[in-house]
Amino acid sequence: MDVRELYQEVILDHSRRPRNFGTLGSGARQAEGANPLCGDQLTVYLQVEGDVIRDVRFEGSGCAISTASASLMTEAVKGKKVADTLELFEQFHDVVTSAPADDITTAGIGKLAALAGVREFPMRVKCASLAWHTLRAALDDRSDRVSTE
Ligand code: ZN
């Protein structure tokens, strides 16, 4: 299987026109993440009210997979409860880190299923999960930089 087969329509669309790209004003939580192996870097901004993610943005630069994953992540978690977001991260993480031969269910993760193919490529798993690790750091309001290494 060629890496290009990963670049399905959804991934291409979100990498070319990332949703929720930008920053949030003062008072927003934020965290930075980096995937040194690929050179992906991003910052996630969060507006949390009570236990709900009211708004989320990201900026940075990276490969198509990391950008598409960050874009899909922002769409998936906007308006979600923090607990449901962490649950979704777990489900997504299970899918992308499963063995290629494993049966997986992507029913619970919606459009994020477009990234399921990265489980064939360990290097790409880090590209796909960077946004989520960074999101979790922002939720924890951690100021240290998240690295996949
Ligand atoms: Zn990457």
PDB file of N, CA and C and ligand atoms in Angstrom, residues 7 35 37-41 61-67 123-124 126-128 130, ligand 1:
ATOM      1  N   TYR A   7      -4.364   9.446   1.251  1.00  0.00           N
ATOM      2  CA  TYR A   7      -4.850  10.788   1.001  1.00  0.00           C
ATOM      3  C   TYR A   7      -6.227  10.757   0.335  1.00  0.00           C
ATOM      4  N   ASN A  35       5.826  17.215  16.375  1.00  0.00           N
ATOM      5  CA  ASN A  35       6.178  15.861  15.966  1.00  0.00           C
ATOM      6  C   ASN A  35       7.490  15.964  15.200  1.00  0.00           C
ATOM      7  N   LEU A  37       9.773  13.998  14.203  1.00  0.00           N
ATOM      8  CA  LEU A  37      10.093  13.049  13.136  1.00  0.00           C
ATOM      9  C   LEU A  37       9.610  13.528  11.782  1.00  0.00           C
ATOM     10  N   CYS A  38       8.472  14.227  11.779  1.00  0.00           N
ATOM     11  CA  CYS A  38       7.890  14.676  10.517  1.00  0.00           C
ATOM     12  C   CYS A  38       8.069  16.179  10.330  1.00  0.00           C
ATOM     13  N   GLY A  39       8.263  16.906  11.440  1.00  0.00           N
ATOM     14  CA  GLY A  39       8.368  18.351  11.358  1.00  0.00           C
ATOM     15  C   GLY A  39       7.041  19.064  11.563  1.00  0.00           C
ATOM     16  N   ASP A  40       6.035  18.311  12.035  1.00  0.00           N
ATOM     17  CA  ASP A  40       4.726  18.923  12.283  1.00  0.00           C
ATOM     18  C   ASP A  40       4.772  19.750  13.565  1.00  0.00           C
ATOM     19  N   GLN A  41       4.195  20.947  13.496  1.00  0.00           N
ATOM     20  CA  GLN A  41       4.110  21.812  14.668  1.00  0.00           C
ATOM     21  C   GLN A  41       2.750  22.448  14.687  1.00  0.00           C
ATOM     22  N   SER A  61       2.069  24.413  11.162  1.00  0.00           N
ATOM     23  CA  SER A  61       2.369  23.871   9.848  1.00  0.00           C
ATOM     24  C   SER A  61       2.806  22.429   9.995  1.00  0.00           C
ATOM     25  N   GLY A  62       2.510  21.677   9.000  1.00  0.00           N
ATOM     26  CA  GLY A  62       2.881  20.273   9.043  1.00  0.00           C
ATOM     27  C   GLY A  62       2.448  19.580   7.776  1.00  0.00           C
ATOM     28  N   CYS A  63       2.534  18.266   7.810  1.00  0.00           N
ATOM     29  CA  CYS A  63       2.174  17.482   6.629  1.00  0.00           C
ATOM     30  C   CYS A  63       0.647  17.452   6.475  1.00  0.00           C
ATOM     31  N   ALA A  64       0.213  16.920   5.356  1.00  0.00           N
ATOM     32  CA  ALA A  64      -1.221  16.873   5.065  1.00  0.00           C
ATOM     33  C   ALA A  64      -1.996  16.099   6.133  1.00  0.00           C
ATOM     34  N   ILE A  65      -1.405  15.024   6.628  1.00  0.00           N
ATOM     35  CA  ILE A  65      -2.102  14.200   7.624  1.00  0.00           C
ATOM     36  C   ILE A  65      -2.287  14.971   8.922  1.00  0.00           C
ATOM     37  N   SER A  66      -1.235  15.646   9.385  1.00  0.00           N
ATOM     38  CA  SER A  66      -1.342  16.353  10.665  1.00  0.00           C
ATOM     39  C   SER A  66      -2.305  17.537  10.552  1.00  0.00           C
ATOM     40  N   THR A  67      -2.270  18.227   9.418  1.00  0.00           N
ATOM     41  CA  THR A  67      -3.183  19.359   9.230  1.00  0.00           C
ATOM     42  C   THR A  67      -4.623  18.887   9.123  1.00  0.00           C
ATOM     43  N   MET A 123       4.804   5.843  11.467  1.00  0.00           N
ATOM     44  CA  MET A 123       5.249   7.244  11.435  1.00  0.00           C
ATOM     45  C   MET A 123       4.058   8.198  11.314  1.00  0.00           C
ATOM     46  N   ARG A 124       3.075   7.758  10.545  1.00  0.00           N
ATOM     47  CA  ARG A 124       1.915   8.608  10.286  1.00  0.00           C
ATOM     48  C   ARG A 124       0.951   8.657  11.459  1.00  0.00           C
ATOM     49  N   LYS A 126       1.736   9.227  14.424  1.00  0.00           N
ATOM     50  CA  LYS A 126       2.127  10.396  15.212  1.00  0.00           C
ATOM     51  C   LYS A 126       1.623  11.688  14.573  1.00  0.00           C
ATOM     52  N   CYS A 127       1.625  11.723  13.261  1.00  0.00           N
ATOM     53  CA  CYS A 127       1.080  12.894  12.552  1.00  0.00           C
ATOM     54  C   CYS A 127      -0.413  13.044  12.871  1.00  0.00           C
ATOM     55  N   ALA A 128      -1.105  11.911  12.874  1.00  0.00           N
ATOM     56  CA  ALA A 128      -2.558  11.934  13.061  1.00  0.00           C
ATOM     57  C   ALA A 128      -2.949  12.191  14.508  1.00  0.00           C
ATOM     58  N   LEU A 130      -1.058  13.940  16.805  1.00  0.00           N
ATOM     59  CA  LEU A 130      -0.447  15.148  17.390  1.00  0.00           C
ATOM     60  C   LEU A 130      -1.493  16.163  17.859  1.00  0.00           C
TER      61      LEU A 130
HETATM   62 ZN    ZN B   1       3.394  14.657   9.707  1.00  0.00          ZN
END
